[in-house]
PDB file of C-alpha atoms and ligand atoms in Angstrom:
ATOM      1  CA  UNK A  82      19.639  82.189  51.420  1.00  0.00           C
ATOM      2  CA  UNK A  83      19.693  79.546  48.740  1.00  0.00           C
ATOM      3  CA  UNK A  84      16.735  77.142  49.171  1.00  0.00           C
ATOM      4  CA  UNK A  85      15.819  73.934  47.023  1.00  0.00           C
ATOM      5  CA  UNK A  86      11.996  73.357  45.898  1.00  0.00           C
ATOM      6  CA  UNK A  87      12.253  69.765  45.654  1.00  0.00           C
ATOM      7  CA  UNK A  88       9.762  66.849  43.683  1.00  0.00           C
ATOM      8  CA  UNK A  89       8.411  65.011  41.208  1.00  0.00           C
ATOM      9  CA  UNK A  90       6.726  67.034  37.794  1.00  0.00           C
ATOM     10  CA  UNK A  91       3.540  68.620  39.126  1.00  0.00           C
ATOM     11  CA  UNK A  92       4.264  68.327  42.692  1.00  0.00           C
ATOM     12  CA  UNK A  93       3.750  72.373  43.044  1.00  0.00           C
ATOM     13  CA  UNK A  94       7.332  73.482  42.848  1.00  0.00           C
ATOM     14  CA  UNK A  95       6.955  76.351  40.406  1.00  0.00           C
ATOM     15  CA  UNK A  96       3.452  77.567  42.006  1.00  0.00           C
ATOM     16  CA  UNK A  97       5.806  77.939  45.536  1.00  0.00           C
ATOM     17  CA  UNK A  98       8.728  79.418  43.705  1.00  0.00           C
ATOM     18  CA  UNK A  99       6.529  82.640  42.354  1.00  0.00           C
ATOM     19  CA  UNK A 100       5.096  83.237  45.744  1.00  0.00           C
ATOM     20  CA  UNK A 101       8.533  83.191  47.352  1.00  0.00           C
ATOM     21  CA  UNK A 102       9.837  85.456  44.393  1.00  0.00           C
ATOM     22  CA  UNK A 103       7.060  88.168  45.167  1.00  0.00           C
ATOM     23  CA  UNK A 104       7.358  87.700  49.133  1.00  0.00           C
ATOM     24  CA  UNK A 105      11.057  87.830  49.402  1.00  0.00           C
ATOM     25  CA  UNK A 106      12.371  89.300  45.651  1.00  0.00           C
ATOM     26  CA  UNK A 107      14.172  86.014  45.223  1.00  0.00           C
ATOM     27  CA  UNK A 108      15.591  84.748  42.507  1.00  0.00           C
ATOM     28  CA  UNK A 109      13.405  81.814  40.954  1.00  0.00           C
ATOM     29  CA  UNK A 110      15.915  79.229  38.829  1.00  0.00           C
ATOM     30  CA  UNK A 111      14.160  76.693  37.410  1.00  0.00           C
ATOM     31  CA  UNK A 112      15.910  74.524  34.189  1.00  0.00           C
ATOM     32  CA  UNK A 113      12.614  73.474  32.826  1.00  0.00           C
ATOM     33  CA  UNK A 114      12.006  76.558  32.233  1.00  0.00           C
ATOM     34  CA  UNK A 115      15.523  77.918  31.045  1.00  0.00           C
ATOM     35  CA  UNK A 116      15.413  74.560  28.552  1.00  0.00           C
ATOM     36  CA  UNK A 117      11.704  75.605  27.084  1.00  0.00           C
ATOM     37  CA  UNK A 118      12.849  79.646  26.709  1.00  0.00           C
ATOM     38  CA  UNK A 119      16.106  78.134  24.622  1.00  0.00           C
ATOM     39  CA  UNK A 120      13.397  75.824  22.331  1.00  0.00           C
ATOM     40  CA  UNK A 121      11.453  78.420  22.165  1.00  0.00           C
ATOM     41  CA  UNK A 122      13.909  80.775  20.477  1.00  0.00           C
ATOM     42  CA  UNK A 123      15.097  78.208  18.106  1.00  0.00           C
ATOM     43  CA  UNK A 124      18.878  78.752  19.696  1.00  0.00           C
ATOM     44  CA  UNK A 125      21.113  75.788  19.287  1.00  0.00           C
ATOM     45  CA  UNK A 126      20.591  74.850  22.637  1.00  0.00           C
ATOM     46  CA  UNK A 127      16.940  75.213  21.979  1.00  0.00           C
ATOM     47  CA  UNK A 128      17.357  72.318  18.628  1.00  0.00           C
ATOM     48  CA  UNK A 129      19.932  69.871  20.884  1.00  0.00           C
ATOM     49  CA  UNK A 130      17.443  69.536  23.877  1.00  0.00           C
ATOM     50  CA  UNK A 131      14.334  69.183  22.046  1.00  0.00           C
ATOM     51  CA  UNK A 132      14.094  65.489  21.581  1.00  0.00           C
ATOM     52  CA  UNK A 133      15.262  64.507  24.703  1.00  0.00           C
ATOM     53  CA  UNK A 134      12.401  67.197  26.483  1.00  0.00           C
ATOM     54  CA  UNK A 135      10.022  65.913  23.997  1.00  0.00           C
ATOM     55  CA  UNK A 136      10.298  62.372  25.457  1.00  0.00           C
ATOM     56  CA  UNK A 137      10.320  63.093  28.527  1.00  0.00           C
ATOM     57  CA  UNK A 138      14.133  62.438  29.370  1.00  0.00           C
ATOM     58  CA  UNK A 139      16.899  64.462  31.634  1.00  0.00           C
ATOM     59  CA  UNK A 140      18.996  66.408  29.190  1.00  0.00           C
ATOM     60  CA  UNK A 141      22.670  66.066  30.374  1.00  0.00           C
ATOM     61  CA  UNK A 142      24.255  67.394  33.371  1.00  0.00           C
ATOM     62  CA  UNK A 143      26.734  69.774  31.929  1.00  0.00           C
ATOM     63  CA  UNK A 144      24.285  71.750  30.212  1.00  0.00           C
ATOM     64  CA  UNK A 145      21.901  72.394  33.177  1.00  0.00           C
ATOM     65  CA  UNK A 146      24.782  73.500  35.078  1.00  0.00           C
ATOM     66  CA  UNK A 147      25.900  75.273  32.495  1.00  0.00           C
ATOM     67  CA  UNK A 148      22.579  77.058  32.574  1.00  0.00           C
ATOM     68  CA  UNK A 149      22.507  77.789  36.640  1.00  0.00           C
ATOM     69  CA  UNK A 150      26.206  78.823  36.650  1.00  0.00           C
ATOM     70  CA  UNK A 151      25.560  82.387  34.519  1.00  0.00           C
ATOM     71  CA  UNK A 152      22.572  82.818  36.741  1.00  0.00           C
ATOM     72  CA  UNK A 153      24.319  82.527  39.714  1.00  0.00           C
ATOM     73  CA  UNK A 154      25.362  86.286  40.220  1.00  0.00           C
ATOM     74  CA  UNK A 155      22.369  87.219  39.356  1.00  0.00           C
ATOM     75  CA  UNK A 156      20.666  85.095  42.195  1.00  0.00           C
ATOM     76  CA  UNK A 157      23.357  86.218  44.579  1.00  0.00           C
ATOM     77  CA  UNK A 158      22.755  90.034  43.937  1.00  0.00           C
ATOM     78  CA  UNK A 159      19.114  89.401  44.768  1.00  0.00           C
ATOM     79  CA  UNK A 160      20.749  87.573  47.870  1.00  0.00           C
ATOM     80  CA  UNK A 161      19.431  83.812  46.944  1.00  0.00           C
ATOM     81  CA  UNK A 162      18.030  81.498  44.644  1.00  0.00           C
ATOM     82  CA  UNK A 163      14.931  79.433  44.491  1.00  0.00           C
ATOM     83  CA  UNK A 164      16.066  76.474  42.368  1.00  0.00           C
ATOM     84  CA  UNK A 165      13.343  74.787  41.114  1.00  0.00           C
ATOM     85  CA  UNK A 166      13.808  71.440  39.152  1.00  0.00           C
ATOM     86  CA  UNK A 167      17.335  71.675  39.670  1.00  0.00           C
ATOM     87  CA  UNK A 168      19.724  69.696  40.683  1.00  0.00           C
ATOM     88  CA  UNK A 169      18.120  66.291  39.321  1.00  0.00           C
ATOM     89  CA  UNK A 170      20.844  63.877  39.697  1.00  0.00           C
ATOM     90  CA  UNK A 171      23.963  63.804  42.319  1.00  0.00           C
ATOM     91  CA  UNK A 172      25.910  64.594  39.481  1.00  0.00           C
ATOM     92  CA  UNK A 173      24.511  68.253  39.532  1.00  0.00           C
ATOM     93  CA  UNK A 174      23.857  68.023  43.302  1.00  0.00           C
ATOM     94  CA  UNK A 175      27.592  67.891  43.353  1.00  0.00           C
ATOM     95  CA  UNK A 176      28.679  70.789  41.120  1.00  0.00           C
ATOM     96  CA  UNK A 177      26.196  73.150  42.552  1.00  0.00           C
ATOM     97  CA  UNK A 178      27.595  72.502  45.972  1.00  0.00           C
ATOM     98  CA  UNK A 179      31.010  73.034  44.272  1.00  0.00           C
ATOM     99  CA  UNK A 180      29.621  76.509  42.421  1.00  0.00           C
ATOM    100  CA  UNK A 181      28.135  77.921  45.599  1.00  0.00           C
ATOM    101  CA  UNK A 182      31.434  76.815  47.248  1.00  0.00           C
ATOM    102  CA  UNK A 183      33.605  79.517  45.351  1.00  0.00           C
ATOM    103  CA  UNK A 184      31.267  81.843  45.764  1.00  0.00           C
ATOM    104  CA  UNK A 185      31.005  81.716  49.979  1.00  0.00           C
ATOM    105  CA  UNK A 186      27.811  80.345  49.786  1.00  0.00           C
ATOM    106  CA  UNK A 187      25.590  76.878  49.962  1.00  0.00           C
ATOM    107  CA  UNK A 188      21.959  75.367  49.936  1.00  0.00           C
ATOM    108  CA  UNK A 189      20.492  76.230  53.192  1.00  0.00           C
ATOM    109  CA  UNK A 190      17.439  74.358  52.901  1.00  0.00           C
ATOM    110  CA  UNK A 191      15.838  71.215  51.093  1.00  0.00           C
ATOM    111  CA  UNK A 192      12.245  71.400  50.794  1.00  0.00           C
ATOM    112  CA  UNK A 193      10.546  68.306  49.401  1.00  0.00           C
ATOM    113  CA  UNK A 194       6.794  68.293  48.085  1.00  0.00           C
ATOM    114  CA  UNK A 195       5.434  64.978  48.798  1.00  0.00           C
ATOM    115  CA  UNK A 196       2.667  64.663  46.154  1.00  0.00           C
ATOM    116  CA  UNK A 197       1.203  60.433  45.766  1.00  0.00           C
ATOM    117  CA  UNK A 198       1.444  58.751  42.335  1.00  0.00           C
ATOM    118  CA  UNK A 199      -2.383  59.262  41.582  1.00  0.00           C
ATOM    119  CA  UNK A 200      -2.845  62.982  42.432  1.00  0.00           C
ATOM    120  CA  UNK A 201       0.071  63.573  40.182  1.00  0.00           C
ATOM    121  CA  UNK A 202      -1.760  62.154  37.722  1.00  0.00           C
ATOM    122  CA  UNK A 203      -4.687  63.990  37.941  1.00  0.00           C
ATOM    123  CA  UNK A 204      -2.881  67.515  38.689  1.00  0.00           C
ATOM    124  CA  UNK A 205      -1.019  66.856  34.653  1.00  0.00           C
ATOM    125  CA  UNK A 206      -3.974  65.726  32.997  1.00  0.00           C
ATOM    126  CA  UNK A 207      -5.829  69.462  34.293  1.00  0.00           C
ATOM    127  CA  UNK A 208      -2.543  71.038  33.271  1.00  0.00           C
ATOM    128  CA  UNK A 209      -2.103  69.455  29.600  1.00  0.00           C
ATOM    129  CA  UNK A 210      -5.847  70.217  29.339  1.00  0.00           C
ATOM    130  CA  UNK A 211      -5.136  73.909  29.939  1.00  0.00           C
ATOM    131  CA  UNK A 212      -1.671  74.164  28.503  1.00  0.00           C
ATOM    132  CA  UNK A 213      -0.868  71.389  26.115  1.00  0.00           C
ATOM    133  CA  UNK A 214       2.416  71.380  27.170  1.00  0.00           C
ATOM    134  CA  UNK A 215       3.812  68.553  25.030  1.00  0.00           C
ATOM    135  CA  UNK A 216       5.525  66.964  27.870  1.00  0.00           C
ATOM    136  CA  UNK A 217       2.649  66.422  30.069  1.00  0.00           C
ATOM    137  CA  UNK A 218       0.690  63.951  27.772  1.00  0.00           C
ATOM    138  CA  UNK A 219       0.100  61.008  29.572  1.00  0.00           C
ATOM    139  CA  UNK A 220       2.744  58.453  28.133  1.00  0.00           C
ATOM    140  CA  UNK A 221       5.840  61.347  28.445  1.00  0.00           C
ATOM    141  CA  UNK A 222       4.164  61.942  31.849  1.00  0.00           C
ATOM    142  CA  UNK A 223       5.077  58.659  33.077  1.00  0.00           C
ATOM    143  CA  UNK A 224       8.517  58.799  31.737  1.00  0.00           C
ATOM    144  CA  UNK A 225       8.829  61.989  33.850  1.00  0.00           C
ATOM    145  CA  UNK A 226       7.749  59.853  36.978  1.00  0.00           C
ATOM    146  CA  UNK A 227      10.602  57.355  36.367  1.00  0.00           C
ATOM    147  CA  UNK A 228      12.992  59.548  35.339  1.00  0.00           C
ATOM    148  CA  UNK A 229      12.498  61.568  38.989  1.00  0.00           C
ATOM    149  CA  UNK A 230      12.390  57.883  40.385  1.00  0.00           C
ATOM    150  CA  UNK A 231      15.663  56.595  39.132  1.00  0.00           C
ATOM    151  CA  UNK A 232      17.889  59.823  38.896  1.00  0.00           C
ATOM    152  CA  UNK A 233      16.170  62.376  40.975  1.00  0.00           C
ATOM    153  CA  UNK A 234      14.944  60.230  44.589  1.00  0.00           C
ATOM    154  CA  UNK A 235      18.665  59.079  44.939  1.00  0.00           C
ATOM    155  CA  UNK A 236      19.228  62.495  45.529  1.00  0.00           C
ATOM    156  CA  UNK A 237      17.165  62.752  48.835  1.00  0.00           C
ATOM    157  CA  UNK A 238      19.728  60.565  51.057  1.00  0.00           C
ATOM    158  CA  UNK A 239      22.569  63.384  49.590  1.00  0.00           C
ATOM    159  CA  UNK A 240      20.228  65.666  51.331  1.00  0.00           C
ATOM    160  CA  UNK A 241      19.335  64.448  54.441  1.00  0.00           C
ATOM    161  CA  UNK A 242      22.970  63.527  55.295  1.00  0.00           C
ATOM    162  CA  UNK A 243      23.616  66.929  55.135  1.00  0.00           C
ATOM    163  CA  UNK A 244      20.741  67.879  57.405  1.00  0.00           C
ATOM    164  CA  UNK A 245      19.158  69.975  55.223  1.00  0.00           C
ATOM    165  CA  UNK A 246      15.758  68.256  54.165  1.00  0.00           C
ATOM    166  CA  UNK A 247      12.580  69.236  55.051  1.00  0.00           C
ATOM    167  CA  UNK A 248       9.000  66.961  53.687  1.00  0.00           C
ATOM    168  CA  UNK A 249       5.768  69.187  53.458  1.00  0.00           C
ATOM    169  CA  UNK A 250       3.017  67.416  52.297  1.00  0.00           C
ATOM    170  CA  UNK A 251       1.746  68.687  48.822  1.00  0.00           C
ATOM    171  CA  UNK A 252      -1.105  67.538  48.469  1.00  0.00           C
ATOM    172  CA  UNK A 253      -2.772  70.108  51.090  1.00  0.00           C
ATOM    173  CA  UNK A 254      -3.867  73.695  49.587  1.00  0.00           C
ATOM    174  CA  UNK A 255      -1.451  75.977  48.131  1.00  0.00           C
ATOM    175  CA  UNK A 256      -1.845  78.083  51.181  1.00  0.00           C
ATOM    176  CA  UNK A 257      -1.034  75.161  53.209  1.00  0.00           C
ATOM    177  CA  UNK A 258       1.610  74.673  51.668  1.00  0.00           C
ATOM    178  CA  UNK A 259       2.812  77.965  51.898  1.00  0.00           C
ATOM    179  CA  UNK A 260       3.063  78.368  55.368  1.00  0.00           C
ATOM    180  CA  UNK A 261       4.652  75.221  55.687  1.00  0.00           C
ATOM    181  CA  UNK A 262       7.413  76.337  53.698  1.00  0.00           C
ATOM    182  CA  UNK A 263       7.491  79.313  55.755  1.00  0.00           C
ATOM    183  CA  UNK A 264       7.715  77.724  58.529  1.00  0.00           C
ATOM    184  CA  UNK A 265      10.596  75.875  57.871  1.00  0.00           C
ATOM    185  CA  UNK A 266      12.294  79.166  56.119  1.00  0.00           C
ATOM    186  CA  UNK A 267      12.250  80.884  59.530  1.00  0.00           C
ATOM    187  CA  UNK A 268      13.969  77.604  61.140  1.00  0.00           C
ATOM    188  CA  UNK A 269      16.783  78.906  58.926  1.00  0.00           C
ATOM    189  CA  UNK A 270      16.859  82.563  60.199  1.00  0.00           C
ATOM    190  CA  UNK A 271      14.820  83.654  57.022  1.00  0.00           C
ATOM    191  CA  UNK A 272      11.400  85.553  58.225  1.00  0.00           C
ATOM    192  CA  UNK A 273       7.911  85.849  56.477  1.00  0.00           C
ATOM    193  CA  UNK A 274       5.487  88.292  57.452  1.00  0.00           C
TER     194      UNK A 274
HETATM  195  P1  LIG B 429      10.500  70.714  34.310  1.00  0.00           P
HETATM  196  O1  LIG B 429       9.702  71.853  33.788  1.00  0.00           O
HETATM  197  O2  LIG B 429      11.380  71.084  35.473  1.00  0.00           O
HETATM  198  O3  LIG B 429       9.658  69.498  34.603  1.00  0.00           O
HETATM  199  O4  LIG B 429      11.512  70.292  33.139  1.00  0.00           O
HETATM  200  C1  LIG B 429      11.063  69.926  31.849  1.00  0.00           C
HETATM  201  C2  LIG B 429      12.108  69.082  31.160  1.00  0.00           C
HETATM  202  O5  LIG B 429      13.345  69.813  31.033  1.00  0.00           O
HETATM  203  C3  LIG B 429      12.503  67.811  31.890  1.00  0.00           C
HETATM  204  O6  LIG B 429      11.620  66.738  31.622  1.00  0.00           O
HETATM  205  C4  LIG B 429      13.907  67.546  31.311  1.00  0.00           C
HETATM  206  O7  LIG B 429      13.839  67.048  29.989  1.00  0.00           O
HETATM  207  C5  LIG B 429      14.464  68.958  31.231  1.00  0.00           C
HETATM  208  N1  LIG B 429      15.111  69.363  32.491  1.00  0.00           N
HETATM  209  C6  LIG B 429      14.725  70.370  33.325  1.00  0.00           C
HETATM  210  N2  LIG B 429      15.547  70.494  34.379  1.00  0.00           N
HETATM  211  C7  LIG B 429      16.490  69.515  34.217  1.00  0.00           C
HETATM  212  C8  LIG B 429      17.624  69.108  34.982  1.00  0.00           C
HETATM  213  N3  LIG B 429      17.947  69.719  36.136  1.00  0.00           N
HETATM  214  N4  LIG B 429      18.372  68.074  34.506  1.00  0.00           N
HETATM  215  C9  LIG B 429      18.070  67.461  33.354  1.00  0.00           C
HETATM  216  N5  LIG B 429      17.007  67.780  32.576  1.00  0.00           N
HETATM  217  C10 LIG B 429      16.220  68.802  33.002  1.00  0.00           C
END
């Protein structure tokens, strides 16, 4: 079962993705993440995507996919993946459809965290207060937001064609939220206990 966490920064997608890891032993893949453990160990990769993180920009397709394509086996020996800020633009919509393809496999479902403007807002000023992640000061924030706007929202019609999107509000409780999403996994013969 290969599910997509789907949203804007802060809409709740990595807070899901660890519950569903620990429920179902999932495999959570989620870019941002990948990118910040490359900066953070200095690698090449780490040095050619930190500008572009820094400001708040996508880094380029190939290397994200390069990133999900040596997970992949892992994900499907733990029999699916919980992508999580990934794919951002059709571009990488289209080669993970393509990757899954040779492997006998596809998305199954699309779930999309709607989370308004403002609440966004308030959710990454918390979460820079906590963590000072660089990228969630308030300018870079915004950049985020129009980033998701211009690359990632296209991506939503890709979706739907296909059948595959769900919309959960995400602005309820994390609990709420939870069962939503379990909801909709058992629509697609996945069950939650
Ligand atoms: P995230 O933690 O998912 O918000 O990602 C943090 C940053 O990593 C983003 O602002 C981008 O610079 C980069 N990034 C993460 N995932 C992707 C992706 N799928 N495509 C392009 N850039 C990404």
């Amino acid at each position: 079962m290969n599910l997509i966490l789907f949203g804007p920064p802060a809409a709740g997608k990595g807070t899901q993705a660890l519950r569903l890891v620990q429920q179902h032993g999932m495999v959570q893949l989620s870019t941002g993440d990948m990118l910040r453990a490359a900066k953070t160990s200095g690698s090449e990769l780490g040095h050619r995507v930190a500008e572009i993180m820094n400001r708040g920009e996508l880094v380029s397709d190939e290397i994200v996919v390069d990133l999900i394509e040596e997970r992949l086996p892992e994900a499907e020996a733990a029999g699916g993946a919980i992508f999580d800020g990934f794919p951002r633009t059709v571009a990488q919509a289209e080669a993970l459809d393509n990757m899954l393809a040779h492997r006998h496999a596809q998305i199954d479902i699309v779930i999309r965290l709607v989370v308004d403007h403002s609440a966004l807002l308030s959710r990454i000023a918390k979460r820079f207060a906590e963590q000072g992640r660089p990228d969630d000061n308030p300018e870079v924030f915004e950049t985020r937001l129009s980033a998701y706007a211009a690359q990632t929202a296209p991506l939503l019609p890709y979706y739907q064609l296909q059948g595959k999107l769900v919309e959960l509000d995400g602005m309820t409780s994390v609990d709420e939220v939870a069962r939503g999403i379990d909801k909709a996994l058992e629509r697609v013969g996945v069950h939650t206990y």
